[in-house]
Coordinates of C-alpha atoms in Angstrom, one line a residue:
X1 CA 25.6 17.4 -21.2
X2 CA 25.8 17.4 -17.4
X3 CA 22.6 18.4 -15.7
X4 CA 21.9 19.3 -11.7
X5 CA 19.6 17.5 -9.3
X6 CA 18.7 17.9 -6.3
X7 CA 19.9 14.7 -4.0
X8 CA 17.9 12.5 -1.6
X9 CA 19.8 13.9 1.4
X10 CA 19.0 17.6 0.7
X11 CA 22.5 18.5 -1.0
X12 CA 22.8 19.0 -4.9
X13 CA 24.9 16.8 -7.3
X14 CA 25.7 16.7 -11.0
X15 CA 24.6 13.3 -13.0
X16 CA 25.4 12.6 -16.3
X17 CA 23.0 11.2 -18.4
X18 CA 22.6 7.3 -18.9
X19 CA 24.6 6.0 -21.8
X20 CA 22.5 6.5 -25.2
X21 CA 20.3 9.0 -23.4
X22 CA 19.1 11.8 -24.3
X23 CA 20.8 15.2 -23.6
X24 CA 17.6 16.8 -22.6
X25 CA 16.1 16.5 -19.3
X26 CA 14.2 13.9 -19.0
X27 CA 11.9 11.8 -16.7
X28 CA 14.0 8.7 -16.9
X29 CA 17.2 10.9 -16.5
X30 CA 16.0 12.4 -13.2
X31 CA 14.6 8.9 -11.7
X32 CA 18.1 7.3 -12.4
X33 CA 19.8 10.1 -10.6
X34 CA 17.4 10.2 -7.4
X35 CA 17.8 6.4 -7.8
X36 CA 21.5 6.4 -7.8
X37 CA 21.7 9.1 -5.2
X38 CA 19.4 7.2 -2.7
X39 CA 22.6 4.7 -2.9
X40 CA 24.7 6.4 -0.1
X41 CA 22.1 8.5 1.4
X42 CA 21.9 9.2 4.7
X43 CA 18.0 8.9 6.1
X44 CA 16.7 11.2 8.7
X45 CA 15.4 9.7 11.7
X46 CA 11.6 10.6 11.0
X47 CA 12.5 8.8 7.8
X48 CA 13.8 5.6 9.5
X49 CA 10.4 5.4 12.2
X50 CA 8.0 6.2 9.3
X51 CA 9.6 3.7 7.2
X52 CA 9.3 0.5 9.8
X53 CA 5.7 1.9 11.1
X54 CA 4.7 0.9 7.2
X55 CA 6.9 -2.2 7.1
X56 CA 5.8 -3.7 10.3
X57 CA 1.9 -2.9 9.2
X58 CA 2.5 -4.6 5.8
X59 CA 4.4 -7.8 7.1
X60 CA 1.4 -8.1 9.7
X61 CA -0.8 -7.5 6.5
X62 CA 0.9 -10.8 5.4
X63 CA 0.5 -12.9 8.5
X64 CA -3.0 -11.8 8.8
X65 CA -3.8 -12.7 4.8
X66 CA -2.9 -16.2 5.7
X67 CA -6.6 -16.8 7.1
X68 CA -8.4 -15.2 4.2
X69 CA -9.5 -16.9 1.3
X70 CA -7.3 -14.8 -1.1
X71 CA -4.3 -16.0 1.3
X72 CA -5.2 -19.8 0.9
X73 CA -5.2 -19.2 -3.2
X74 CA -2.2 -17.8 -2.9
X75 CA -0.1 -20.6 -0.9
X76 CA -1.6 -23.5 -3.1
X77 CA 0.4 -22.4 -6.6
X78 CA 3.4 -21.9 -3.7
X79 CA 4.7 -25.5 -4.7
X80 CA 4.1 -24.8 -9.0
X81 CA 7.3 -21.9 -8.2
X82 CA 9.8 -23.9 -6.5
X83 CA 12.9 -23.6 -8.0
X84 CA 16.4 -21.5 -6.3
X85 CA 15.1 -21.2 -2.7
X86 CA 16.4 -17.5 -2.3
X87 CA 13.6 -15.9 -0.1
X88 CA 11.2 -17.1 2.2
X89 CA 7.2 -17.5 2.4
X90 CA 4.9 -16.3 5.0
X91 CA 3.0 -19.6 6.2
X92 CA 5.4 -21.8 3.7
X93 CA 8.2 -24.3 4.4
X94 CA 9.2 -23.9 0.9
X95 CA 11.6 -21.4 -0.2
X96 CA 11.6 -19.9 -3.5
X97 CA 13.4 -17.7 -6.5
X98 CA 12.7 -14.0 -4.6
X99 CA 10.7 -12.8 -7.5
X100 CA 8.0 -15.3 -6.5
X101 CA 8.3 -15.1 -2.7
X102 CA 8.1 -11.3 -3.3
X103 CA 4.5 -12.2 -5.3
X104 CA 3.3 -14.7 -3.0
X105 CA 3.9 -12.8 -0.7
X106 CA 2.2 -9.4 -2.3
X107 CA -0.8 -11.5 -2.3
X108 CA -1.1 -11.9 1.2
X109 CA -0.5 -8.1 1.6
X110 CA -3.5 -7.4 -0.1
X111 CA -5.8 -10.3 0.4
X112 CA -8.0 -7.6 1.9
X113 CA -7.8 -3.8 2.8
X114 CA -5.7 -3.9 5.7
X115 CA -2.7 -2.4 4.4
X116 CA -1.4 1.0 3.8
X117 CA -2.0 3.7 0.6
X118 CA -0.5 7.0 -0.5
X119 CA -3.6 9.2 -1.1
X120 CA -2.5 12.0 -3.4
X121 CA -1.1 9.3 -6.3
X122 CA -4.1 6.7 -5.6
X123 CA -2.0 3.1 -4.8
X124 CA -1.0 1.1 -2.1
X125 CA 2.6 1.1 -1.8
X126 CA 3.5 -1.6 0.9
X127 CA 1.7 -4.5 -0.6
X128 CA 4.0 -4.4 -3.6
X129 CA 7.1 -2.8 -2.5
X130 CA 7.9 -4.1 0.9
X131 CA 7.9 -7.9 -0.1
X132 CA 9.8 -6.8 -3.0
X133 CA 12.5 -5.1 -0.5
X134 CA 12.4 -8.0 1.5
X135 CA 12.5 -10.9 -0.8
X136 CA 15.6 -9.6 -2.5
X137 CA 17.4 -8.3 0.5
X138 CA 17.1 -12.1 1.7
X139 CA 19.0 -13.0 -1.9
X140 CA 21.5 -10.3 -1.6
X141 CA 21.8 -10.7 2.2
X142 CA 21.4 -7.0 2.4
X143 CA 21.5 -6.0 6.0
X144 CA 18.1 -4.2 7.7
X145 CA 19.2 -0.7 7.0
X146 CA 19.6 -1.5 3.5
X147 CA 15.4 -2.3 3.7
X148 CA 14.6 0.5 5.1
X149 CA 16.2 2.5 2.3
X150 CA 15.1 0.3 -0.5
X151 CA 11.6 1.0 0.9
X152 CA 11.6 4.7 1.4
X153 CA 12.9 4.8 -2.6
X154 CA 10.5 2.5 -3.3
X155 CA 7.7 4.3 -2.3
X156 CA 8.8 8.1 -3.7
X157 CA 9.6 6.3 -6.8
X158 CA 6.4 4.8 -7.1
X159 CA 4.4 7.9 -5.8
X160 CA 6.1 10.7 -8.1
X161 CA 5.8 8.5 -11.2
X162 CA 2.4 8.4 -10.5
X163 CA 1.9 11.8 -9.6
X164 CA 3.4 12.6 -13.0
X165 CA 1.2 10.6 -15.1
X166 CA -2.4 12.3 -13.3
X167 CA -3.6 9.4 -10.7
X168 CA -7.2 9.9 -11.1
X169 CA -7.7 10.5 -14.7
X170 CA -5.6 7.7 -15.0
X171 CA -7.9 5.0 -13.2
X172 CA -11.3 7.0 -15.0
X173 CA -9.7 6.2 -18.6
X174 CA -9.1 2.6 -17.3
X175 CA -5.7 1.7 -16.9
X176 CA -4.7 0.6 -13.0
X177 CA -2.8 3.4 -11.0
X178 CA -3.0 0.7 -8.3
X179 CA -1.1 -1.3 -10.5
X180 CA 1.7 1.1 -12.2
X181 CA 2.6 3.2 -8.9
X182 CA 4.3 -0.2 -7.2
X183 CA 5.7 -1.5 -10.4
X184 CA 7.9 1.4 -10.3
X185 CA 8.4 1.5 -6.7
X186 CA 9.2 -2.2 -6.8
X187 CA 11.8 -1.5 -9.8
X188 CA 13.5 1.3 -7.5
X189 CA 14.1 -1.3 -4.6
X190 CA 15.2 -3.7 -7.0
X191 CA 17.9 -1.4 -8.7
X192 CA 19.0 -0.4 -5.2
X193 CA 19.5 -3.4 -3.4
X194 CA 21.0 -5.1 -6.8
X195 CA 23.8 -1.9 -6.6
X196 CA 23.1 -1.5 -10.5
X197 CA 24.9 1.4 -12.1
X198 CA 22.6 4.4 -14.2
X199 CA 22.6 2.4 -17.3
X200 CA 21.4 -0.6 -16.0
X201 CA 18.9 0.9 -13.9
X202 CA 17.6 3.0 -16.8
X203 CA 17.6 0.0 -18.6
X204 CA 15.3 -1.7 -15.6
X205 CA 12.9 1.6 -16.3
X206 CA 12.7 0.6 -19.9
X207 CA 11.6 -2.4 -18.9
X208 CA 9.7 -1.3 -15.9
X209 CA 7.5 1.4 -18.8
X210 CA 6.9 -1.8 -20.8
X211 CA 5.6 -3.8 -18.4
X212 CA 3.5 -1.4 -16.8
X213 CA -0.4 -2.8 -17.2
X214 CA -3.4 -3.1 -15.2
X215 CA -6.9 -2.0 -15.9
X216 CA -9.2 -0.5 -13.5
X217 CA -12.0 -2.4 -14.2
X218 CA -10.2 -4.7 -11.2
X219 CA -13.1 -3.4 -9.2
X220 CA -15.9 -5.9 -11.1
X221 CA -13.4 -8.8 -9.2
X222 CA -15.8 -9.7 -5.8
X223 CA -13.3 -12.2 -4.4
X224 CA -10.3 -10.2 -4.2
X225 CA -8.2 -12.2 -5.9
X226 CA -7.6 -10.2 -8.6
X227 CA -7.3 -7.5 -7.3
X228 CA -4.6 -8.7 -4.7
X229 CA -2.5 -9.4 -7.6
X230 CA -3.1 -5.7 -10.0
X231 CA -2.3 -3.7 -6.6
X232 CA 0.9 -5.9 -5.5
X233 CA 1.9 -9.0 -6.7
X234 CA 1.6 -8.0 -10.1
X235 CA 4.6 -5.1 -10.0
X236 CA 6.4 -7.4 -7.4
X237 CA 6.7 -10.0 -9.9
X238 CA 7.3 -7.8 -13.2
X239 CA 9.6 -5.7 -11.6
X240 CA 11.7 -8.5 -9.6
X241 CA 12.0 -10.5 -13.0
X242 CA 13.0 -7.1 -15.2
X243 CA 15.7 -6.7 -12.7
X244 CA 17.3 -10.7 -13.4
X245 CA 17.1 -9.7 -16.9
X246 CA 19.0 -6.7 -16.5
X247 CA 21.1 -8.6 -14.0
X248 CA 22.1 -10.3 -16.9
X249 CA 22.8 -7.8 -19.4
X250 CA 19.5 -7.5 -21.0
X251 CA 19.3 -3.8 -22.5
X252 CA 16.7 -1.9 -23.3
X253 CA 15.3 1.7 -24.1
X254 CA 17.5 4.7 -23.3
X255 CA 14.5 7.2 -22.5
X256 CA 11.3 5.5 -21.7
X257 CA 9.5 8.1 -19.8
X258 CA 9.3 11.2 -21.7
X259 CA 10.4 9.9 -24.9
X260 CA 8.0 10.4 -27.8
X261 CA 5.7 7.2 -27.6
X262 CA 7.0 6.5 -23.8
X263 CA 4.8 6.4 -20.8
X264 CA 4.2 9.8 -20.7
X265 CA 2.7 9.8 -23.8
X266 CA 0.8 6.5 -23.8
X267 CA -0.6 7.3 -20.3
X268 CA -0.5 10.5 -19.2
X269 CA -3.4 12.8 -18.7
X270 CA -1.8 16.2 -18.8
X271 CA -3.4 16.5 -15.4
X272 CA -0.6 15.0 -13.5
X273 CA 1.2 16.9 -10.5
X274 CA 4.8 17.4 -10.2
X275 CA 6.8 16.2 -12.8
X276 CA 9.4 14.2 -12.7
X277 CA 12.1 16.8 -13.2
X278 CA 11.2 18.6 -10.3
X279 CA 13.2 17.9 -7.1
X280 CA 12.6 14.7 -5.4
X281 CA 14.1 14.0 -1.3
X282 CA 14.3 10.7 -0.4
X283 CA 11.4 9.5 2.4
X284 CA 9.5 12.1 1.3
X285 CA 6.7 10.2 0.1
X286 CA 6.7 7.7 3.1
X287 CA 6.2 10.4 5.2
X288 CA 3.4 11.6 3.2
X289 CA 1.6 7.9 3.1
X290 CA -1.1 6.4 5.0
X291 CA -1.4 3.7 7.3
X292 CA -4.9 2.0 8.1
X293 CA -6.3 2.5 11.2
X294 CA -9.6 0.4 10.3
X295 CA -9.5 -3.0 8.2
X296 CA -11.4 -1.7 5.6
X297 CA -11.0 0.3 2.2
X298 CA -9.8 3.7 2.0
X299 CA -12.5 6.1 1.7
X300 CA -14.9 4.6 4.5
X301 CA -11.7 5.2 7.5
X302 CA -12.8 9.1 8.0
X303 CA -16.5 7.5 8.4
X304 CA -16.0 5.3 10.7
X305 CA -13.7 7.6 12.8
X306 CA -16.8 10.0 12.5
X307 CA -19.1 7.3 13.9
X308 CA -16.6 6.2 16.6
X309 CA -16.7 9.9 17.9
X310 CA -20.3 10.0 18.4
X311 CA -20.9 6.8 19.9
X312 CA -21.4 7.4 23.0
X313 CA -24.0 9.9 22.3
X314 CA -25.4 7.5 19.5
X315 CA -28.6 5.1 21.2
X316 CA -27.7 1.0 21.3
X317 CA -30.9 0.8 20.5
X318 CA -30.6 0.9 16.3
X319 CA -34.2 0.8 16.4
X320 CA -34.1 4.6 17.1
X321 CA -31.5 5.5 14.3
X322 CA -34.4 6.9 11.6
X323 CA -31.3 7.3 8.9
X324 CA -27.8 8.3 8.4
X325 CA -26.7 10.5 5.9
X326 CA -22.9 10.3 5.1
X327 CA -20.7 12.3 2.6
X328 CA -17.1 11.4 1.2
X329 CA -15.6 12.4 -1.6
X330 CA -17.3 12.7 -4.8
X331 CA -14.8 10.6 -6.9
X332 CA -14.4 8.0 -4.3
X333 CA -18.2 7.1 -4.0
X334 CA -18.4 4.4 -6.9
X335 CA -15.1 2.5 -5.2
X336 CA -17.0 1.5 -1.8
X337 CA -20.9 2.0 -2.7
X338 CA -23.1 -0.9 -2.0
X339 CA -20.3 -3.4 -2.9
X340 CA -20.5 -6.9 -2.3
X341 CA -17.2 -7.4 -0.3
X342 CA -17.9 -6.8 3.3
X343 CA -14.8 -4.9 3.9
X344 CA -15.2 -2.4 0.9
X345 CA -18.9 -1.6 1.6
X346 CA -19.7 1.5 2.9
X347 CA -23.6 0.9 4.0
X348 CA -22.9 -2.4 5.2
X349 CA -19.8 -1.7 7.2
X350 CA -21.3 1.1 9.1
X351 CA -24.5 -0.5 9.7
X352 CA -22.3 -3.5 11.3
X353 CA -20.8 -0.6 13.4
X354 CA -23.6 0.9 14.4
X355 CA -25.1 -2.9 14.9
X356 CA -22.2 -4.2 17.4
X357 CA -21.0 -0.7 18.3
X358 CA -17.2 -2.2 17.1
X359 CA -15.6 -3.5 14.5
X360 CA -13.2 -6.5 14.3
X361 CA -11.0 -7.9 11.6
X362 CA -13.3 -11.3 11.8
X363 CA -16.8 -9.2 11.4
X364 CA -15.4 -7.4 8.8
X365 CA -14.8 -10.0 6.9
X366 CA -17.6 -12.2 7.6
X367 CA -19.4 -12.4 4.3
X368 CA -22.2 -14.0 6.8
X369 CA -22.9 -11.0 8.1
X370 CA -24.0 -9.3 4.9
X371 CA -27.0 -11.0 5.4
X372 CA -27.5 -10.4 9.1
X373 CA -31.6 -9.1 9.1
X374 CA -30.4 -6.5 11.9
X375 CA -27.4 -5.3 10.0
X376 CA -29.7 -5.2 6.7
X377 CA -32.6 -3.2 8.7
X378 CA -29.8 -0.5 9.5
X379 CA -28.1 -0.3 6.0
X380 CA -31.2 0.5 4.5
X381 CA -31.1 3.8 6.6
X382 CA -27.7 4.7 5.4
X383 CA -27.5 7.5 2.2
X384 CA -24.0 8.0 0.8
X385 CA -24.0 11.7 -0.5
X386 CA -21.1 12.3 -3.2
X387 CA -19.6 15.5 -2.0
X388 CA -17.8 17.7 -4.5
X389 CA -16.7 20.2 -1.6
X390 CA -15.2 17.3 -0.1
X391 CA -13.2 15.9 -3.0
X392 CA -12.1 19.8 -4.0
X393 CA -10.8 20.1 -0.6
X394 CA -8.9 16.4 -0.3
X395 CA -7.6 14.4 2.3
X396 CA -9.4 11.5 3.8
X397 CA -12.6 13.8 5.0
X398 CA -16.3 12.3 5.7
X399 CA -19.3 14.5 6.9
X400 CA -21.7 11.6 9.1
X401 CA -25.6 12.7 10.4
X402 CA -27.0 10.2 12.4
X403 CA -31.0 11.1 12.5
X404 CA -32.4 9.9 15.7
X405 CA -36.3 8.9 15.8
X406 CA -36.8 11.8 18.6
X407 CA -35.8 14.2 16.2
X408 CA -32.5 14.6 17.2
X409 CA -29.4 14.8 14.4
X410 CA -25.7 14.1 15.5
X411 CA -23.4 15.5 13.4
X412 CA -19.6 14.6 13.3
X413 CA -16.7 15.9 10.4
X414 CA -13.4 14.0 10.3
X415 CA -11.2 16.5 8.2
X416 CA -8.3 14.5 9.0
X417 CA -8.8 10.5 9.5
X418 CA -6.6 9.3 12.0
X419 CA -3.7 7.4 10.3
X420 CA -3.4 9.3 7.3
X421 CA 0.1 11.5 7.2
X422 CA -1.2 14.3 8.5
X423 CA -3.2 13.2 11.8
X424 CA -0.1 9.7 12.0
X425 CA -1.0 6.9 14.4
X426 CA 2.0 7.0 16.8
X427 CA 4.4 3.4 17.1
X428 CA 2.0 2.2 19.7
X429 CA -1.2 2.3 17.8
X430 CA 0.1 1.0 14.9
X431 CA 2.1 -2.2 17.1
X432 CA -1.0 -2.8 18.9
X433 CA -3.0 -3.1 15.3
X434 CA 0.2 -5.3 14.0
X435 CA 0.1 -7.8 16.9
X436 CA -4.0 -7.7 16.9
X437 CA -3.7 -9.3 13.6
X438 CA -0.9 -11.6 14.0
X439 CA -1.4 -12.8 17.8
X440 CA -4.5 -14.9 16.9
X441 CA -2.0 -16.9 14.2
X442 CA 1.6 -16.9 15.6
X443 CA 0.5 -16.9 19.3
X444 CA 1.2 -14.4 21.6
X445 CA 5.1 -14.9 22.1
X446 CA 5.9 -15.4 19.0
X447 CA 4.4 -12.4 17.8
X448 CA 5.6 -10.2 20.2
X449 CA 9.4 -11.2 19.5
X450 CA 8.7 -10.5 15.9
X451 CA 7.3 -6.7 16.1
X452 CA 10.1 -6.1 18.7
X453 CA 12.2 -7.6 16.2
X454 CA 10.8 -5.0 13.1
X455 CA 10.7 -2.2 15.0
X456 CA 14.8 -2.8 15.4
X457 CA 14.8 -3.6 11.8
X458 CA 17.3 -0.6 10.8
X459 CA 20.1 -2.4 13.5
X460 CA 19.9 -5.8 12.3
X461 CA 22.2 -8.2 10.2
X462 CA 20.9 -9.6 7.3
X463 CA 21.3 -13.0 9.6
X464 CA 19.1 -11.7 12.7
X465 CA 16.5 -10.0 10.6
X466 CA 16.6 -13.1 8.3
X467 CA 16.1 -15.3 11.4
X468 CA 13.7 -13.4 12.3
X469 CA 11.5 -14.0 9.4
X470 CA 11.6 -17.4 10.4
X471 CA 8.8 -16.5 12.8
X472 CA 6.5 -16.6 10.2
X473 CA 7.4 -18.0 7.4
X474 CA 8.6 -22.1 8.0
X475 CA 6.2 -24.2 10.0
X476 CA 3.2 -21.9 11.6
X477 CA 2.3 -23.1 14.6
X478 CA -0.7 -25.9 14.6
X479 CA -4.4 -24.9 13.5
X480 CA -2.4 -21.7 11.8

């Protein structure tokens, strides 16, 4: 049976189904098509720029994980791996097989909250998917259009499975959307840039269903650690080493998704959005991702911009804050109440704010700080109000009052955070965040030539953009 799909670039094509598939449409059946399609697909240009804004912000994710504690864990197994030195390291000499760069180097991505997330299918995308892309580009000497491809798949792959299973419900029942979205994604780059055929990337799939784990409890883990590896590393790894298997002629199911004890059944809530039969364009879910305009979880980015846009009006004098009330989304409240990380507290993170009237990537991150008697004075003041209005109507939204002692309330909504994909940070921003956090460890020259390097990514050889890793991944400069 032939069946009709709609392509990546817009047009429509006929697919037959893998070998030993089923004649029914299917879930696997219409991710193998998109996937093959996305092959010789032609990218729009909006495509190409969103694509790079999200690989330049995760590769300075990387650089800037190197200083965190999650980062040093991370390069100290770097000399258990060594083996083929395919792909490099970020702040390694060493070289290793690319499905352990890619997971080394996942870890960095995520050894805080700096990097981006798709909001509507609850995962970040880059941390897993972009040194997945990168890594095995190196091995296949793929050229720098090739990434940017890989990526964009990687990313609608990873979103839309998500989106079919029910995101949400998903993480409340306990298994890790965090954790399944970029195992998919990553499988997607890895059948691309491998050139596999439909039956061995629905093959991969099989695999890619089998392996998919990850519980949500990830968010008892206070050091990170953990949790760097569920969100990215994990899927990186997984994914990467299901590809060399199929590489290899390893086989596997012919329907995985929607096949009767598949992952639709095992994991999906029946409150999932578009399913996978449903047409599928390739960058679309890039262009619907968000980038991180603060270092700091997810759901506190609309409060801060909503503190940010009353400052000036806002006393430096805390002593005449009386209390703030904020409200965020209802079913975001328990993932940044009270928490002990600095970076994923809500309370604490806007008292620092309000405390230094800025925030840094160092005070963020300065555990120290938690205990700070002026910072604690001003947290106390601070009410997080679960909103079901907000979480009905979506997006990245926070309501903030700030109660002054003369009576006076300031009031600020951020429908729209800035950096999500509907209110995007333009090239600038996002290069002036990037070389913020990778200035202080490669030094100013050096980081500039390598953003002016990524943001030519689509035009380079696999040799120049190769090379151009080398700026951060080798010998760091000293004290780095």
């Amino acid at each position: 049976m032939v069946q009709k799909y709609i392509s990546p670039n817009r047009g429509i094509f006929m697919a037959d189904p893998i070998d030993g598939a089923q004649t029914r449409n299917s879930g696997t059946d219409s991710l193998v098509a998109f996937i093959m399609a996305a092959g010789t697909a032609e990218l729009t240009a909006d495509v190409v720029e969103k694509t790079k804004h999200h690989i330049v912000d995760t590769v300075a994710a990387m650089i800037s994980g190197l200083t965190l504690d999650v980062g040093k864990r991370a390069l100290q197994i770097v000399p258990l791996l060594e083996g083929r030195p395919e792909a490099g390291v970020a702040g390694s000499p060493v070289r290793l097989p690319f499905q352990h760069a890619a997971m080394v180097n996942a870890m960095l991505a995520h050894a805080d909250e700096t990097d981006d997330s798709h909001e509507k299918s609850k995962f970040h995308p880059g941390c897993g998917i972009v040194p997945a892309a990168l890594a095995l580009a190196e091995r296949q000497k793929a050229d720098g259009r090739d990434i940017v491809r890989a990526v964009a798949l990687g990313y609608d792959v990873g979103a839309r499975v998500l989106e079919a299973l029910g995101p949400m419900p998903l993480n409340m029942a306990g298994h890790a959307s965090h954790a399944i979205g970029p195992l998919f994604g990553c499988a997607a780059v890895a059948a691309n840039l491998l050139g596999f055929d439909a039956s061995r990337t629905g093959h991969l799939l099989s695999y890619a269903g089998h392996e998919t784990s990850g519980l949500s409890c990830w968010m008892s883990d206070s050091d990170h650690v953990q949790k760097a590896f569920v969100f990215g590393a994990m899927a990186a790894k997984n994914a990467l080493f299901s590809a060399l298997l199929c590489e290899q002629g390893w086989t596997g199911c012919p329907e995985v998704i929607s096949a009767e004890r598949g992952l639709l059944h095992a994991y999906g809530t029946g409150e999932g959005g578009r399913s996978l039969d449903e047409p599928m364009i390739l960058g679309n879910e890039i262009l619907h991702s968000d980038i991180k305009k603060w270092c700091v979880g997810s759901p506190i980015q609309a409060c801060l911009d909503s503190l940010e846009a009353m400052l000036p009006s806002i006393p430096a004098d805390v002593e005449q804050i009386r209390s703030v009330d904020v409200e965020i989304q209802a079913n975001e409240v328990f993932i940044v109440e009270a928490r002990a990380m600095p970076n994923i507290s809500l309370q604490h993170l806007l008292a620092l704010f309000l405390v230094d009237r800025e925030l840094t990537f160092d005070s963020v991150h300065d555990v120290g700080r938690m205990q700070d008697s002026r910072v604690l004075a001003v947290r106390k003041r601070i009410s997080l109000i679960p909103s079901i209005e907000l979480q009905e109507a979506g997006g990245r939204q926070a309501i903030v009052r700030v109660n002054l002692a003369d009576g006076q309330t300031l009031r600020h909504h951020t429908p729209c955070v800035r950096g999500t994909w509907k209110n995007r940070m333009s090239r600038d921003e996002i290069d002036a965040k990037a070389f913020g956090l990778v200035e202080p460890i490669l030094g100013r020259s050096r980081a500039r030539d390598l953003l002016d390097g990524l943001w030519k990514l689509e035009t380079l050889s696999n040799e120049r953009w190769v090379a151009l890793t080398g700026l951060f991944t080798g010998e760091l400069p000293r004290g780095c």
